[in-house]
PDB file of C-alpha atoms in Angstrom:
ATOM      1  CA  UNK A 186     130.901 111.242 123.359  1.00 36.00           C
ATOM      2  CA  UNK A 187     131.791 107.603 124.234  1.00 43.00           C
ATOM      3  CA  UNK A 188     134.624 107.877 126.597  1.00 46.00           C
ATOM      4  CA  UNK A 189     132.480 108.411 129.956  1.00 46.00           C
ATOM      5  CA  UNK A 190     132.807 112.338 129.713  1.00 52.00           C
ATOM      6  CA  UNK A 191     129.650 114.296 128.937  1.00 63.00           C
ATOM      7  CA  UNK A 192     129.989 118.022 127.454  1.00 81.00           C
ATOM      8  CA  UNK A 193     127.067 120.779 128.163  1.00 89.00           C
ATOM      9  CA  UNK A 194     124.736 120.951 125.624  1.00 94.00           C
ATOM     10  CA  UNK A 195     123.867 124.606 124.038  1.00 96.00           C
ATOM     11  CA  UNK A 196     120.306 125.259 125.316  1.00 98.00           C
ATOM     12  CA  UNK A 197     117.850 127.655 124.035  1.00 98.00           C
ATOM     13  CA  UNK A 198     113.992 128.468 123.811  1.00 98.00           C
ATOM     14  CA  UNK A 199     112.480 129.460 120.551  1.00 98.00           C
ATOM     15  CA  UNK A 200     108.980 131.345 120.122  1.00 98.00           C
ATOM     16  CA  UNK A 201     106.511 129.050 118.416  1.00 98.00           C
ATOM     17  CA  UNK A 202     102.695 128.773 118.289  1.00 98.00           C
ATOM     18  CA  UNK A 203     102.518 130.311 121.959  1.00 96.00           C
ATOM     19  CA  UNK A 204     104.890 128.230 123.285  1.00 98.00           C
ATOM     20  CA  UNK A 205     108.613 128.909 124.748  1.00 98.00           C
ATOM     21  CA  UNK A 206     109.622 125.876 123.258  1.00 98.00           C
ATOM     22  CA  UNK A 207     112.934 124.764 124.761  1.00 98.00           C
ATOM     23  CA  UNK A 208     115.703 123.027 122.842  1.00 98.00           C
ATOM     24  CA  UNK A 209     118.925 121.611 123.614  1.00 98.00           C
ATOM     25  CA  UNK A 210     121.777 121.128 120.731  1.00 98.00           C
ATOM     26  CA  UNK A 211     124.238 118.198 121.073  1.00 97.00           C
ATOM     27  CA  UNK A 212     127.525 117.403 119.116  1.00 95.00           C
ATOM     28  CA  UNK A 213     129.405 119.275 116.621  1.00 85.00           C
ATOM     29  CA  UNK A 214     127.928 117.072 113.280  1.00 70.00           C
ATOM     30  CA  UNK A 215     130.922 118.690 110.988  1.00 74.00           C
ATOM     31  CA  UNK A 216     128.237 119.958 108.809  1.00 67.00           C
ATOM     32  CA  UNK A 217     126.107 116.120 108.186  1.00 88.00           C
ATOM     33  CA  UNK A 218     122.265 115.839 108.864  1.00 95.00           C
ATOM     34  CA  UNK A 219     121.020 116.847 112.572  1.00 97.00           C
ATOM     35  CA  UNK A 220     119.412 114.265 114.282  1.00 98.00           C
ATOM     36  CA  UNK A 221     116.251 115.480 115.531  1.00 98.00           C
ATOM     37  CA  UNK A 222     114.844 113.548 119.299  1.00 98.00           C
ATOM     38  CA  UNK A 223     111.173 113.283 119.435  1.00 99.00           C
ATOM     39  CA  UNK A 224     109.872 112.071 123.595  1.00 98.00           C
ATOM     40  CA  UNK A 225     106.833 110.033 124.625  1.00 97.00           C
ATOM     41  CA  UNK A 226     104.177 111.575 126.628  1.00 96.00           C
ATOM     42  CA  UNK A 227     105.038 112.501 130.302  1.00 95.00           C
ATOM     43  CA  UNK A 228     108.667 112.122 129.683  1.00 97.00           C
ATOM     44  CA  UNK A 229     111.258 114.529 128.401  1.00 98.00           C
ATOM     45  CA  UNK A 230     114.931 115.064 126.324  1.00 98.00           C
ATOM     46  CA  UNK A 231     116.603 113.400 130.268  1.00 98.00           C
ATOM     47  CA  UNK A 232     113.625 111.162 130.759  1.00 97.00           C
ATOM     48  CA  UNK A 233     113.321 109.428 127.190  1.00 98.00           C
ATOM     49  CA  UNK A 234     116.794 109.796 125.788  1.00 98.00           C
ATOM     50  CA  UNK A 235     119.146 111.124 128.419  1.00 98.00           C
ATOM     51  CA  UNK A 236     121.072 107.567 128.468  1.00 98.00           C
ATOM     52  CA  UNK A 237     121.120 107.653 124.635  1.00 98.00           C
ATOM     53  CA  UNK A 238     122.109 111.321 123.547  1.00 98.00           C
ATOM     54  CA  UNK A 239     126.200 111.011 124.272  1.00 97.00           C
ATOM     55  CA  UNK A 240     126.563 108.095 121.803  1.00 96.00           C
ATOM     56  CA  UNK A 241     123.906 109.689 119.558  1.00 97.00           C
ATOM     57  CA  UNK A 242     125.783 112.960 119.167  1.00 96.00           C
ATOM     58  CA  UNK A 243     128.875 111.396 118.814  1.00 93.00           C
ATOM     59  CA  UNK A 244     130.294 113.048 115.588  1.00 88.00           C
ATOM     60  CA  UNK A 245     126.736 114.375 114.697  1.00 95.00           C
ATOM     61  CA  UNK A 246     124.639 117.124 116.108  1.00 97.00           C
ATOM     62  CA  UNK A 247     121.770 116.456 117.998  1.00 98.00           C
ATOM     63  CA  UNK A 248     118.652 118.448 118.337  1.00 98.00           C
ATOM     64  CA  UNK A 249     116.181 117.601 121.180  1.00 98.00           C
ATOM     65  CA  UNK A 250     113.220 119.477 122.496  1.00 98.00           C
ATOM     66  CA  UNK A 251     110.377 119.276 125.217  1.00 98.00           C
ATOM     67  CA  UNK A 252     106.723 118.916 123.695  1.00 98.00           C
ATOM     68  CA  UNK A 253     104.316 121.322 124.732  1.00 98.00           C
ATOM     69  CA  UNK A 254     103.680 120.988 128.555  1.00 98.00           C
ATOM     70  CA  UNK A 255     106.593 118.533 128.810  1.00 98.00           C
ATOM     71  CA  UNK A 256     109.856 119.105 130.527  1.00 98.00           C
ATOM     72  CA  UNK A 257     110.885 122.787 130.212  1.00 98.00           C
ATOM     73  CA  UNK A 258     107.852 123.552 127.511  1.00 98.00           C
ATOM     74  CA  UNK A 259     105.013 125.509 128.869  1.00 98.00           C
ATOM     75  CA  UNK A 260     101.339 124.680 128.293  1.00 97.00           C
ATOM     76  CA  UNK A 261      98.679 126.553 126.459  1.00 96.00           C
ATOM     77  CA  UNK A 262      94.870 126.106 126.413  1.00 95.00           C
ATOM     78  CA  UNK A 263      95.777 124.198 123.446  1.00 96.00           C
ATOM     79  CA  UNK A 264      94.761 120.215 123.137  1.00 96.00           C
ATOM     80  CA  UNK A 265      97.217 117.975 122.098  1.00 97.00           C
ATOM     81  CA  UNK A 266      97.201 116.873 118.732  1.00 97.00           C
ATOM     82  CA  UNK A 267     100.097 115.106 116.552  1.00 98.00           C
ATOM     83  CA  UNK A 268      99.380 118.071 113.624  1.00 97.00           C
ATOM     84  CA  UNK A 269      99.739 120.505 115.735  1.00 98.00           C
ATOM     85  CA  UNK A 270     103.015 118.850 118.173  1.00 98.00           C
ATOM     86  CA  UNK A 271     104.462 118.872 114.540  1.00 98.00           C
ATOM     87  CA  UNK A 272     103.899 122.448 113.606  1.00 98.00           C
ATOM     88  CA  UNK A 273     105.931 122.733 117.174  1.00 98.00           C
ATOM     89  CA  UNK A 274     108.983 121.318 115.322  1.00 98.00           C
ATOM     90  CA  UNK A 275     108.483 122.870 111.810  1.00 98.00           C
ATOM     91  CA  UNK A 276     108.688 126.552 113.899  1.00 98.00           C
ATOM     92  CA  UNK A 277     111.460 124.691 116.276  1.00 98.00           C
ATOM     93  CA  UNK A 278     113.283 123.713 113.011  1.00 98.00           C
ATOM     94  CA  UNK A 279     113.044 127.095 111.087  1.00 98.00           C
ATOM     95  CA  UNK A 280     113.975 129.145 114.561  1.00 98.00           C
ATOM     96  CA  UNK A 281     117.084 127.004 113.925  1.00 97.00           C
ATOM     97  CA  UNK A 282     117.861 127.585 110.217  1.00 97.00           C
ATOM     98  CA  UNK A 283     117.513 124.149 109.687  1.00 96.00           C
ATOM     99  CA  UNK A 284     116.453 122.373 106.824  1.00 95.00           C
ATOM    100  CA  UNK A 285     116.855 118.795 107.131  1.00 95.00           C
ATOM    101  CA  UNK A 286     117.118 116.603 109.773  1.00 98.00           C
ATOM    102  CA  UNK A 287     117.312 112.987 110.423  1.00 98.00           C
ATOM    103  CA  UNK A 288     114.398 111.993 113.195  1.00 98.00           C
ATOM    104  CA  UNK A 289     114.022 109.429 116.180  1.00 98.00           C
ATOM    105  CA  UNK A 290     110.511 109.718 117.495  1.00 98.00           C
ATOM    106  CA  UNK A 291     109.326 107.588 120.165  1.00 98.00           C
ATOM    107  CA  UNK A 292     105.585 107.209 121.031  1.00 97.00           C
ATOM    108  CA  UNK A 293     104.176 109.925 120.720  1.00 97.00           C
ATOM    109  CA  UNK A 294     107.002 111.535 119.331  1.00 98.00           C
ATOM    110  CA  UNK A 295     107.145 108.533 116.866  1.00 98.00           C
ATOM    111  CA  UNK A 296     103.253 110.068 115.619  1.00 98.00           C
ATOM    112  CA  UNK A 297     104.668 113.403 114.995  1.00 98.00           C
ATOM    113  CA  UNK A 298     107.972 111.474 113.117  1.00 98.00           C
ATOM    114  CA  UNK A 299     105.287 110.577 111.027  1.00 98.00           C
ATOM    115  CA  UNK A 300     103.675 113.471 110.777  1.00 98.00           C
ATOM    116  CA  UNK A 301     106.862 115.277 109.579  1.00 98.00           C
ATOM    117  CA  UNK A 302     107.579 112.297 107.014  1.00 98.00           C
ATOM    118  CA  UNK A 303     103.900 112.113 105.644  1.00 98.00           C
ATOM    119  CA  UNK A 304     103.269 116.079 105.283  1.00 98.00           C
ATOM    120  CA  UNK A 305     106.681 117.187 105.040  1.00 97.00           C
ATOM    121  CA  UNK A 306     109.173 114.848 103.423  1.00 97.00           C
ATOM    122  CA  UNK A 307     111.553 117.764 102.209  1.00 96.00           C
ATOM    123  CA  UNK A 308     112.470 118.256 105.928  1.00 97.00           C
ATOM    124  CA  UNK A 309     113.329 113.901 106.338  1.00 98.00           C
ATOM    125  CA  UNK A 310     116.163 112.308 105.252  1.00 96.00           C
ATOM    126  CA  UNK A 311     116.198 109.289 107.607  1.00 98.00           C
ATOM    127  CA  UNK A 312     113.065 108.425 109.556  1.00 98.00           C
ATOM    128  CA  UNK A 313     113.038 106.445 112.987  1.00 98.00           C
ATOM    129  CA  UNK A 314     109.433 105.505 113.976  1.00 98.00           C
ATOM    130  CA  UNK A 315     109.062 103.781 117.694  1.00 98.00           C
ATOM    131  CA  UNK A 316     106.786 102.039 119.240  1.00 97.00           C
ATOM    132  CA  UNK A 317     103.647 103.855 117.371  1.00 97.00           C
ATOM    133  CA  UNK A 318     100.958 102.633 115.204  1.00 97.00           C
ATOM    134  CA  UNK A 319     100.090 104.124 112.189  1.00 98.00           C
ATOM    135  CA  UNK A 320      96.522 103.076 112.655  1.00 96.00           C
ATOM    136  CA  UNK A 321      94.363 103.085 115.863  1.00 93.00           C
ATOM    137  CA  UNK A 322      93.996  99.126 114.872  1.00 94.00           C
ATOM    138  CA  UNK A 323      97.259  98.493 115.523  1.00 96.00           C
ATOM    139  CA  UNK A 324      97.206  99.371 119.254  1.00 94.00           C
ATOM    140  CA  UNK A 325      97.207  96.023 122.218  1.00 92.00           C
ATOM    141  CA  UNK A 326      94.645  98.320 123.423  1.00 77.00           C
ATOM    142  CA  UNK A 327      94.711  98.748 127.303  1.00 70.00           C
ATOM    143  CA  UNK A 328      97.293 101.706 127.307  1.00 65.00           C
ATOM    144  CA  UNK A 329      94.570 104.632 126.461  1.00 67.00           C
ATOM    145  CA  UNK A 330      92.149 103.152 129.220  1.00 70.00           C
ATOM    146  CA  UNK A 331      94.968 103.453 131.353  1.00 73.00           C
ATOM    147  CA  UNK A 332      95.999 106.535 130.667  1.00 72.00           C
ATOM    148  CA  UNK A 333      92.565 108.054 130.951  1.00 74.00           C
ATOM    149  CA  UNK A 334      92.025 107.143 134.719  1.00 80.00           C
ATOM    150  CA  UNK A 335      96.037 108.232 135.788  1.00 86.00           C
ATOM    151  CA  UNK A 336      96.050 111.109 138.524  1.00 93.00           C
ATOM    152  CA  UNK A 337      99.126 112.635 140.179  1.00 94.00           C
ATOM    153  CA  UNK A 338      98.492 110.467 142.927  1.00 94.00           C
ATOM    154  CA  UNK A 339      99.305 107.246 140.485  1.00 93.00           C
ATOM    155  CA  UNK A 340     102.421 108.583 139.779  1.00 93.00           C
ATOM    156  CA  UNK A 341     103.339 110.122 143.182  1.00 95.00           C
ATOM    157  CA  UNK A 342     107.110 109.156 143.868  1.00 95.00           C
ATOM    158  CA  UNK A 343     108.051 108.252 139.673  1.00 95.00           C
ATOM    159  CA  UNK A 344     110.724 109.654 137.707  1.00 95.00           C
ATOM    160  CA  UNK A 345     107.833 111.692 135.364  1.00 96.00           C
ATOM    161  CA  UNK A 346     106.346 113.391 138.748  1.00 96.00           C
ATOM    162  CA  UNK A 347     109.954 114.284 140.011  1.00 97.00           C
ATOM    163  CA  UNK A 348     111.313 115.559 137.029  1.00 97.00           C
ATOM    164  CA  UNK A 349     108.142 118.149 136.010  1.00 97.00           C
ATOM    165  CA  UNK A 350     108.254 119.403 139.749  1.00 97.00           C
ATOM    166  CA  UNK A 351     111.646 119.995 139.102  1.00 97.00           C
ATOM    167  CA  UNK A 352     111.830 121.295 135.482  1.00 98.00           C
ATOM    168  CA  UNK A 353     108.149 122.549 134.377  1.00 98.00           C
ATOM    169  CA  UNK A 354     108.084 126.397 134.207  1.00 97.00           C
ATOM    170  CA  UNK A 355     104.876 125.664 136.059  1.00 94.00           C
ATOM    171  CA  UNK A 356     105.887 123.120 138.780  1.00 95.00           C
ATOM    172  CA  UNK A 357     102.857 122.072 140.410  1.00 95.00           C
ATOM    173  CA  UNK A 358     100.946 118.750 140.559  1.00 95.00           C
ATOM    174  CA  UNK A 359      97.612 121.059 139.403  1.00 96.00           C
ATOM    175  CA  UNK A 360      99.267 121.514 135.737  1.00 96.00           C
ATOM    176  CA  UNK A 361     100.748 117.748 135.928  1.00 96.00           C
ATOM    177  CA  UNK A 362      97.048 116.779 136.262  1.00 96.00           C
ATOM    178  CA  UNK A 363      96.451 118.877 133.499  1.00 96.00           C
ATOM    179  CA  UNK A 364      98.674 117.345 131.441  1.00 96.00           C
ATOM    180  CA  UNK A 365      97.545 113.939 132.114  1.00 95.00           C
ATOM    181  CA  UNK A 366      94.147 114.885 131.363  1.00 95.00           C
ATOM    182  CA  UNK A 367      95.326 116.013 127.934  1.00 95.00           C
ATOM    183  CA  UNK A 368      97.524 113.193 127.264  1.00 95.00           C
ATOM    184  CA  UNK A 369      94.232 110.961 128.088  1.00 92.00           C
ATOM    185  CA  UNK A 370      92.719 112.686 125.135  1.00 92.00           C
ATOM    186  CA  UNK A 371      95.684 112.724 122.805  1.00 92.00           C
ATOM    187  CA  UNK A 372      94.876 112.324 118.922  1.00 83.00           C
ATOM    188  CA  UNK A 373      91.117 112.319 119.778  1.00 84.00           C
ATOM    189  CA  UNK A 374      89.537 111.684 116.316  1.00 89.00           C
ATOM    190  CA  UNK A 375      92.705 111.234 114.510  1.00 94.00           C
ATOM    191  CA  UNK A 376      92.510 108.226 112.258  1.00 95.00           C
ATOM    192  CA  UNK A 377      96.460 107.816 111.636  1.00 97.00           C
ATOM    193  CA  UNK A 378      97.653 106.877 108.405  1.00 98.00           C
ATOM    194  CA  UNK A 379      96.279 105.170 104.742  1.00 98.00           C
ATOM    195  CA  UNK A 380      98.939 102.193 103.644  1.00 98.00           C
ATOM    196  CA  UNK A 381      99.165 104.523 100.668  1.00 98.00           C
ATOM    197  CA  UNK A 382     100.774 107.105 103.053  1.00 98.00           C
ATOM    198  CA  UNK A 383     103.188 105.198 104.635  1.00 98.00           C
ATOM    199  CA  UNK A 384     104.005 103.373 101.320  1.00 98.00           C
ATOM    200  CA  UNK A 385     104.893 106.704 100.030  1.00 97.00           C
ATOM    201  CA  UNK A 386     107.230 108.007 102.903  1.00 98.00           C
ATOM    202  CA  UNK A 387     110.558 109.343 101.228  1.00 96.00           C
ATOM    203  CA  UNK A 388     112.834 108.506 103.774  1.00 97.00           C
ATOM    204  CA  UNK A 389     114.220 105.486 104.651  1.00 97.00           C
ATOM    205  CA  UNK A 390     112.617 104.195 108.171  1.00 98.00           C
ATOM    206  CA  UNK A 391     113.797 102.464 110.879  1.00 98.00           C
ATOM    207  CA  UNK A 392     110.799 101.083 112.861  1.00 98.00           C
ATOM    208  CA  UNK A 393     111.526 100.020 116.928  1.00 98.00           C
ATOM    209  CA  UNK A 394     109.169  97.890 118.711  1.00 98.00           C
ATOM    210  CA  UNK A 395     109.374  96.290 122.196  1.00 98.00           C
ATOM    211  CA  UNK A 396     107.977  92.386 121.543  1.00 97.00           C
ATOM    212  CA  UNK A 397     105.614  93.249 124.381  1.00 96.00           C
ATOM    213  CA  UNK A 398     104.826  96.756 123.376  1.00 96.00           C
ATOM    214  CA  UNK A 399     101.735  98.115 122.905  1.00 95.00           C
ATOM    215  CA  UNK A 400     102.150  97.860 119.556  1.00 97.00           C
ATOM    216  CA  UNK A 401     100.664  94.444 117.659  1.00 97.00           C
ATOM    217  CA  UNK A 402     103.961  92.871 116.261  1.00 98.00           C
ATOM    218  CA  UNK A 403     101.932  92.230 113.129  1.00 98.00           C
ATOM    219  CA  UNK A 404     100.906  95.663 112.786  1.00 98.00           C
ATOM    220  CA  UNK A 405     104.963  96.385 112.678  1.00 98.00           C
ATOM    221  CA  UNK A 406     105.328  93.386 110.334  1.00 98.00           C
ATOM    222  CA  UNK A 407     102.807  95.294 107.979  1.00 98.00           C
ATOM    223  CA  UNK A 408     104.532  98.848 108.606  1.00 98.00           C
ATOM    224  CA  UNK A 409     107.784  96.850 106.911  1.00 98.00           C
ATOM    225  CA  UNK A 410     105.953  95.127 103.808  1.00 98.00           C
ATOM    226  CA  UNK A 411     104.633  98.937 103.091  1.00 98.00           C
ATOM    227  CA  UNK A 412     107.884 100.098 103.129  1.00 97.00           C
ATOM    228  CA  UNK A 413     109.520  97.682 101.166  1.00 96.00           C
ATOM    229  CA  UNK A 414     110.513  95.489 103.594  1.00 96.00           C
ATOM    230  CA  UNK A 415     110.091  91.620 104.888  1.00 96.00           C
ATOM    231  CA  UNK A 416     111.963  90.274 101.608  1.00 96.00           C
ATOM    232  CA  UNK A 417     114.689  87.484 101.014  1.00 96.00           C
ATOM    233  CA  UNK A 418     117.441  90.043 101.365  1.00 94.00           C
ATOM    234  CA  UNK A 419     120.098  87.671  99.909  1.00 95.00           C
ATOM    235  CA  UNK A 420     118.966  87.475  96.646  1.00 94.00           C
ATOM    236  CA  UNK A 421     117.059  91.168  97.062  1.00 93.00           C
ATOM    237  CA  UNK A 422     119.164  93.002  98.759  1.00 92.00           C
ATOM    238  CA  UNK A 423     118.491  94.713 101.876  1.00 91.00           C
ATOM    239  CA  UNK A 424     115.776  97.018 101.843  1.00 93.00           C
ATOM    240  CA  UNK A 425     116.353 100.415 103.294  1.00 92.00           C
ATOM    241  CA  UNK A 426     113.567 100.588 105.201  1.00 95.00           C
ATOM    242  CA  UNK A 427     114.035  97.913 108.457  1.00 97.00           C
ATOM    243  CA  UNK A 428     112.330  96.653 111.612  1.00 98.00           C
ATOM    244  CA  UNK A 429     113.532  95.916 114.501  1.00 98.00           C
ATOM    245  CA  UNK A 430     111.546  94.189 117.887  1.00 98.00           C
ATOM    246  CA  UNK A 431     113.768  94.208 121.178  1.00 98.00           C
ATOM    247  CA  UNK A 432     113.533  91.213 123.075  1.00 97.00           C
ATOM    248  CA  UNK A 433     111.875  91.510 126.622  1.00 97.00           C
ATOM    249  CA  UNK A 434     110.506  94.945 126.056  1.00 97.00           C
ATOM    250  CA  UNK A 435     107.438  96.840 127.280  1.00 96.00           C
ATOM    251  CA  UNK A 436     105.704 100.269 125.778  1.00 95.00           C
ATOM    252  CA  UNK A 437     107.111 101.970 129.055  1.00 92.00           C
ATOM    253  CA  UNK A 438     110.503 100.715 129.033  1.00 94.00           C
ATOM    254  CA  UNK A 439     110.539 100.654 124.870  1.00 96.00           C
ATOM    255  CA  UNK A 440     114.069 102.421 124.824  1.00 97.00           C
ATOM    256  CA  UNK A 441     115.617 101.165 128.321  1.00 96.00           C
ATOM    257  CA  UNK A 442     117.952  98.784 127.044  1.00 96.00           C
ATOM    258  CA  UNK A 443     119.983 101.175 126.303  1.00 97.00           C
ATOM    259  CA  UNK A 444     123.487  99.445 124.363  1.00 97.00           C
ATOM    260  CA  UNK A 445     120.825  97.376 122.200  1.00 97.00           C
ATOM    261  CA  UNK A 446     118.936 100.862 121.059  1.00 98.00           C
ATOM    262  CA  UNK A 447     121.878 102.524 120.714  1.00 98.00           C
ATOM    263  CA  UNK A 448     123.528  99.840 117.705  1.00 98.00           C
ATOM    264  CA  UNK A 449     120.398  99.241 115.931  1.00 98.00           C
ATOM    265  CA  UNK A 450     119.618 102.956 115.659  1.00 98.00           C
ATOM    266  CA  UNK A 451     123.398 103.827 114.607  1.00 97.00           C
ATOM    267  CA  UNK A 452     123.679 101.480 112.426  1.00 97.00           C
ATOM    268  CA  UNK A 453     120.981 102.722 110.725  1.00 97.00           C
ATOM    269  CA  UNK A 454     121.963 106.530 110.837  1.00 97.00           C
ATOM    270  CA  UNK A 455     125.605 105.484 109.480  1.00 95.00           C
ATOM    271  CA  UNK A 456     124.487 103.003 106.684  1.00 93.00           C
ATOM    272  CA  UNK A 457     124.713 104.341 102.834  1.00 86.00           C
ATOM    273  CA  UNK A 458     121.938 106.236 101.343  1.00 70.00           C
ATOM    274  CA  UNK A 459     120.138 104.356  98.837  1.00 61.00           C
ATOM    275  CA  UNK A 460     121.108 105.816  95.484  1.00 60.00           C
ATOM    276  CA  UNK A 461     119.512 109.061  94.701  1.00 54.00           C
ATOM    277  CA  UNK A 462     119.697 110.671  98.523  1.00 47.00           C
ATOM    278  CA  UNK A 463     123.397 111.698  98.261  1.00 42.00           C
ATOM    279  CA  UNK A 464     122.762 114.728  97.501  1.00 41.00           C
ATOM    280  CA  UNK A 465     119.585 115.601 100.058  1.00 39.00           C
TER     281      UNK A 465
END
């Protein structure tokens, strides 16, 4: 909704891969393509796109859910893994009866976007990538080092440490350390993505990067030219695939500006499909 008012989203938990993996629906849709919401690590649906989700569901539904050991999610013994995070959402998605969504994955969530585009592109029809790379090489580097020395202590007094003592079905700062011990090891030996693979993503793609992300702006540049992009649209047309950097804009805060985010990502959900989608 736009007008101020916010409406209670249906809320749920479905069974998958030893998780109680929770889920909240937003909007009506009137029967168009869900949007499916994919969070960064430590955040959650309120955290990453709490600001974002009235406009979003505004005259489409809205699926978002809480990775595993994130928000409402409970943890396993499991590690984890952008394969695995994805099989999450295939079970999420099938618990659901749905068969196609459109995606917005950020970080993290962005890698499992992927994920779903690469391995599954019958479940894509629109695919928003943010602030990711598709290959290790395209990381600032700095962010993983980081990450790998954070304690509860670090974050004592943040949003993230508030809202999983509040929300986590196991609300202590022992299983918050937990979690940032596995988020230090996230994708451990994962190699990301050949230009083949990305070249060959079905969906159209919207890709978001902060121009002081940690994300190499050329490594988004190339993400584009594999996807058909960084052409002389006038006399080309305009590619379906598009990038866009926002001004001013760090890995952290890579979706805080909040009226900018929400146009660019709209206008990409509402634009055409390119000829041969109509009927996906």
């Amino acid at each position: 909704m736009t007008d101020g008012t916010t409406t209670a989203p249906e809320t749920g938990y479905a069974s998958v891969n030893g998780l109680q993996m929770y889920y909240e629906l937003h909007g009506d849709g009137d029967g168009g393509t869900p949007l499916l919401l994919l969070h960064g690590g430590l955040f959650d649906i309120e955290l990453q796109f709490g600001a974002l989700i009235p406009s979003l569901s505004a005259g489409r539904r809205v699926i978002a859910t809480d990775f595993q050991g994130h928000g409402r999610t409970n943890d396993t013994d499991r590690p984890l893994a952008t394969a695995d995070l994805a099989s999450d959402v295939i079970g999420l998605l099938e618990h659901l009866g749905i068969e196609n969504v459109d995606v917005f994955g950020f970080s993290v969530g962005g890698a499992v976007a992927l994920e779903l585009a690469i391995q599954h592109p019958e479940l894509v029809r629109k695919l928003i990538v943010s602030s990711v790379s598709f290959r290790p090489e395209g990381d600032r580097g700095g962010n993983a080092e980081a990450v790998a020395e954070m304690t509860v202590d670090m974050i004592a007094g943040t949003p993230m440490e508030e809202r999983y003592l509040a929300v986590s079905p196991h609300p202590d700062r022992g299983h918050l350390q937990g979690l940032l011990d596995k988020l230090s090891r996230y994708g451990a030996g994962e190699t990301g993505w050949s230009d083949d693979e990305i070249r060959g993503i079905a969906a159209p793609t919207l890709f978001t990067v902060g121009d002081c992300d940690m994300v190499k702006l050329d490594h988004a540049v190339k993400f584009l030219q594999l996807r058909g992009g960084d052409v002389n649209g006038d006399f080309e047309g305009v590619p379906a695939s598009q990038l866009a950097v926002f001004p001013g804009t760090t890995h952290f805060f890579g979706l805080a500006r909040t009226d900018l985010v929400r146009d660019v990502v709209i206008t990409f959900l509402d634009a055409p499909a390119p000829i041969g989608w109509a009927d996906r």
